[in-house]
XYZ file of N, CA and C in Angstrom:
321
model
N -52.355 32.977 -14.779
C -51.365 32.425 -15.741
C -51.765 30.917 -16.011
N -51.657 30.606 -17.561
C -52.188 29.309 -17.688
C -50.962 28.260 -17.628
N -51.357 27.050 -17.731
C -50.440 25.862 -17.344
C -49.113 26.005 -18.201
N -49.172 26.441 -19.659
C -48.020 26.480 -20.401
C -47.182 27.755 -20.029
N -47.653 28.759 -19.798
C -46.965 29.905 -19.274
C -46.258 29.503 -17.797
N -46.830 28.742 -17.021
C -46.226 28.315 -15.798
C -45.021 27.395 -15.980
N -45.282 26.433 -17.034
C -44.268 25.661 -17.219
C -43.159 26.203 -17.947
N -43.336 27.309 -18.966
C -42.268 27.933 -19.451
C -41.534 28.854 -18.438
N -42.246 29.459 -17.454
C -41.477 30.192 -16.515
C -40.679 29.257 -15.463
N -41.138 28.139 -15.159
C -40.371 27.183 -14.373
C -39.154 26.753 -15.145
N -39.289 26.275 -16.553
C -38.132 26.010 -17.190
C -36.992 26.984 -17.231
N -37.500 28.282 -17.466
C -36.560 29.531 -17.590
C -35.842 29.523 -16.308
N -36.466 29.390 -15.113
C -35.821 29.594 -13.685
C -34.725 28.483 -13.678
N -35.255 27.314 -13.881
C -34.242 26.226 -13.799
C -33.082 26.598 -14.495
N -33.226 27.020 -15.793
C -32.137 27.257 -16.774
C -31.114 28.221 -16.188
N -31.778 29.362 -15.831
C -30.842 30.409 -15.245
C -30.295 30.203 -14.045
N -30.707 29.140 -13.180
C -30.145 28.799 -11.985
C -29.111 27.568 -12.061
N -29.092 27.010 -13.185
C -28.110 26.099 -13.489
C -26.627 26.781 -13.681
N -25.719 25.957 -13.067
C -24.403 26.382 -13.241
C -23.812 26.082 -14.626
N -23.039 26.993 -15.162
C -22.329 26.898 -16.576
C -21.714 25.321 -16.550
N -21.756 24.816 -17.744
C -21.153 23.603 -18.001
C -19.649 23.794 -18.105
N -18.869 22.835 -17.657
C -17.473 22.872 -17.741
C -17.158 22.585 -19.236
N -16.017 22.973 -19.665
C -15.685 22.843 -21.069
C -14.171 22.053 -21.076
N -14.012 21.675 -22.316
C -12.667 20.910 -22.530
C -12.129 21.651 -23.733
N -10.646 21.861 -23.478
C -9.783 22.354 -24.673
C -8.908 21.299 -24.857
N -8.427 21.196 -26.134
C -7.132 20.420 -26.443
C -5.971 21.153 -26.768
N -5.043 20.602 -26.259
C -3.547 21.114 -26.603
C -2.776 20.116 -27.182
N -2.092 20.157 -28.517
C -1.642 19.213 -29.106
C -0.023 19.310 -28.795
N 0.712 18.109 -28.878
C 2.184 18.202 -28.749
C 2.742 17.652 -30.065
N 3.434 18.425 -30.742
C 4.053 17.886 -31.884
C 5.421 18.743 -32.108
N 6.413 17.880 -32.587
C 7.775 18.643 -32.881
C 8.374 19.081 -31.593
N 7.953 18.428 -30.543
C 8.429 18.789 -29.021
C 8.187 19.978 -28.634
N 6.706 20.519 -29.056
C 6.233 21.555 -28.610
C 4.880 21.493 -28.331
N 4.300 22.391 -27.519
C 2.923 22.363 -27.241
C 2.308 23.266 -28.304
N 1.034 22.986 -28.666
C 0.561 23.897 -29.803
C 0.197 25.374 -29.438
N 0.076 25.557 -28.193
C -0.110 26.756 -27.518
C 0.843 27.238 -26.640
N 0.961 28.335 -26.498
C 1.979 28.840 -25.503
C 1.149 29.329 -24.119
N 0.070 29.887 -24.466
C -0.887 30.209 -23.170
C -2.370 30.084 -23.601
N -3.119 29.460 -22.654
C -4.386 29.385 -22.864
C -5.289 29.793 -21.466
N -6.390 30.100 -21.814
C -7.180 30.611 -20.580
C -8.421 29.718 -20.359
N -8.635 29.209 -19.214
C -9.753 28.189 -18.853
C -10.483 28.759 -17.644
N -11.719 28.315 -17.591
C -12.419 28.655 -16.345
C -12.291 27.456 -15.208
N -12.279 27.778 -13.905
C -12.238 26.707 -12.839
C -13.313 25.619 -13.211
N -12.857 24.445 -12.986
C -13.604 23.286 -13.586
C -13.665 22.715 -15.003
N -12.822 23.562 -15.887
C -12.533 23.165 -17.148
C -11.501 22.084 -17.097
N -11.310 21.358 -18.344
C -10.553 20.191 -18.602
C -9.623 20.501 -19.609
N -8.235 20.382 -19.548
C -7.580 20.470 -20.786
C -7.066 19.206 -21.247
N -7.213 18.672 -22.452
C -6.679 17.287 -22.990
C -5.516 17.736 -23.855
N -4.467 16.774 -23.355
C -2.999 16.897 -24.017
C -3.118 15.815 -24.904
N -3.108 16.126 -26.255
C -2.943 15.030 -27.364
C -1.565 14.927 -27.755
N -0.892 13.843 -27.660
C 0.454 13.528 -28.199
C 0.497 13.247 -29.801
N 0.558 14.251 -30.515
C 0.695 14.084 -31.885
C 2.073 13.857 -32.373
N 2.894 13.844 -31.569
C 4.360 13.736 -31.700
C 4.746 12.231 -31.929
N 6.114 11.921 -32.385
C 6.561 10.696 -32.690
C 7.510 10.102 -31.325
N 7.212 10.977 -30.272
C 8.009 10.480 -29.040
C 7.268 10.687 -27.883
N 7.481 9.981 -26.766
C 6.932 9.911 -25.616
C 7.046 11.360 -24.873
N 5.992 11.866 -24.277
C 6.064 13.082 -23.415
C 5.470 12.851 -22.052
N 5.711 13.730 -21.045
C 5.365 13.573 -19.634
C 4.788 14.966 -19.199
N 3.393 15.271 -19.469
C 2.848 16.547 -19.086
C 2.712 16.810 -17.598
N 3.110 17.746 -17.020
C 3.205 17.872 -15.473
C 3.244 19.465 -14.936
N 2.755 19.783 -13.927
C 3.164 21.062 -13.405
C 3.475 21.023 -11.975
N 4.529 21.733 -11.459
C 5.272 21.897 -10.203
C 4.633 23.393 -9.427
N 3.724 23.804 -10.260
C 3.230 25.221 -9.770
C 2.342 24.945 -8.368
N 2.980 25.817 -7.382
C 2.082 25.701 -6.004
C 0.653 25.631 -6.178
N -0.003 24.747 -5.632
C -1.426 24.719 -5.598
C -2.074 24.155 -6.802
N -1.082 23.757 -7.767
C -1.638 23.238 -9.128
C -0.702 22.143 -9.489
N -0.128 21.333 -8.631
C 0.783 20.164 -8.845
C -0.097 18.981 -9.321
N 0.428 18.464 -10.550
C 0.066 17.295 -11.261
C 0.983 16.607 -12.066
N 0.921 15.510 -12.336
C 1.878 14.632 -13.205
C 0.995 13.604 -13.998
N 0.808 13.788 -15.231
C 0.053 12.961 -16.086
C 0.742 11.693 -16.318
N 2.189 11.474 -16.232
C 2.920 10.347 -16.467
C 3.181 10.245 -17.908
N 3.884 9.076 -18.218
C 4.319 8.964 -19.665
C 3.210 8.809 -20.553
N 3.139 9.541 -21.634
C 2.185 9.727 -22.653
C 2.804 9.215 -23.897
N 2.369 8.179 -24.321
C 2.889 7.485 -25.814
C 2.325 8.285 -27.078
N 3.071 8.283 -28.104
C 2.475 8.860 -29.285
C 1.128 8.504 -29.564
N 0.366 9.455 -29.923
C -1.187 9.003 -30.289
C -2.024 9.179 -28.938
N -1.532 9.088 -27.791
C -2.182 9.229 -26.564
C -2.809 10.497 -26.321
N -3.988 10.479 -25.697
C -4.601 11.775 -24.999
C -4.766 11.507 -23.495
N -4.210 12.464 -22.794
C -4.477 12.471 -21.318
C -5.054 13.906 -20.943
N -5.858 14.035 -19.839
C -6.596 15.101 -19.358
C -6.385 15.546 -17.932
N -6.562 16.783 -17.750
C -6.379 17.365 -16.390
C -7.490 18.340 -16.198
N -8.160 18.337 -15.180
C -9.192 19.208 -14.747
C -8.546 20.362 -13.702
N -8.776 21.665 -14.115
C -8.161 22.656 -13.302
C -9.158 23.298 -12.538
N -9.015 23.132 -11.075
C -10.065 23.401 -10.314
C -9.623 24.645 -9.274
N -8.490 25.415 -9.459
C -8.177 26.266 -8.662
C -7.604 27.506 -9.511
N -8.027 28.756 -8.969
C -7.705 29.938 -9.984
C -6.046 30.182 -9.849
N -5.624 30.743 -10.907
C -4.118 30.921 -11.019
C -3.488 30.683 -12.213
N -2.301 31.000 -12.413
C -1.388 30.656 -13.609
C -0.740 29.529 -13.361
N -0.951 28.438 -14.185
C -0.285 27.215 -14.088
C 0.704 26.958 -15.101
N 2.116 26.656 -14.737
C 3.044 26.553 -15.635
C 3.128 24.859 -15.930
N 2.831 24.666 -17.250
C 2.810 23.157 -17.560
C 4.105 22.860 -18.482
N 4.680 21.796 -18.166
C 6.000 21.286 -18.822
C 5.774 19.856 -19.071
N 6.764 19.609 -19.969
C 7.067 18.054 -20.276
C 8.365 17.652 -19.458
N 8.296 16.611 -18.609
C 9.303 16.246 -17.877
C 10.356 15.714 -18.630
N 10.154 15.288 -19.815
C 11.145 14.574 -20.820
C 11.934 15.839 -21.563
N 11.086 16.683 -21.981
C 11.490 17.780 -22.906
C 11.286 19.250 -22.129
N 12.254 19.628 -21.341
C 11.966 20.849 -20.430
C 11.902 22.088 -21.374
N 12.114 21.998 -22.646
C 11.866 23.393 -23.412
C 10.217 23.409 -23.752
N 9.512 22.443 -23.445
C 8.204 22.383 -23.847
C 7.374 22.876 -22.641
N 6.831 24.169 -23.063
C 6.001 24.973 -21.964
C 4.654 25.611 -22.453
N 3.659 25.401 -21.508
C 2.478 26.146 -21.889
C 1.823 26.696 -20.440
N 1.530 27.877 -20.613
C 0.802 28.504 -19.279
C -0.711 28.413 -19.538
N -1.231 27.836 -18.292
C -2.748 27.789 -18.356
C -3.158 28.642 -17.314
N -3.831 29.633 -17.802
C -4.412 30.775 -16.868
C -5.979 30.313 -16.599
N -5.969 30.141 -15.181
C -7.211 29.591 -14.674
C -8.088 30.733 -14.039
N -9.356 30.963 -14.504
C -10.020 32.102 -13.901
C -11.497 31.732 -13.454
N -12.210 32.435 -12.692
C -13.477 32.385 -12.322
C -14.389 32.274 -13.308
């Protein structure tokens, strides 16, 4: 095997052994609603919550094993959360309880 073939083989092995890169998805908030009712992400993926509304929001989850609170989010602000555990996560706005989105986290 010549040098270039060996180099290509090593490069392919490294590429195949590398873990998949995490992704980021964006959910906007407008009209006191999330843009999605349900999304699916993989473990390690990040969801960015973009406040496209004219009012402050507070994105959080009280789901067992997935508790988080992004705090007050002013209009125009983006806040993110990385999901690192498999399961269905019920995400809400603490200020507007009718705002709901389910984030299904899979392997």
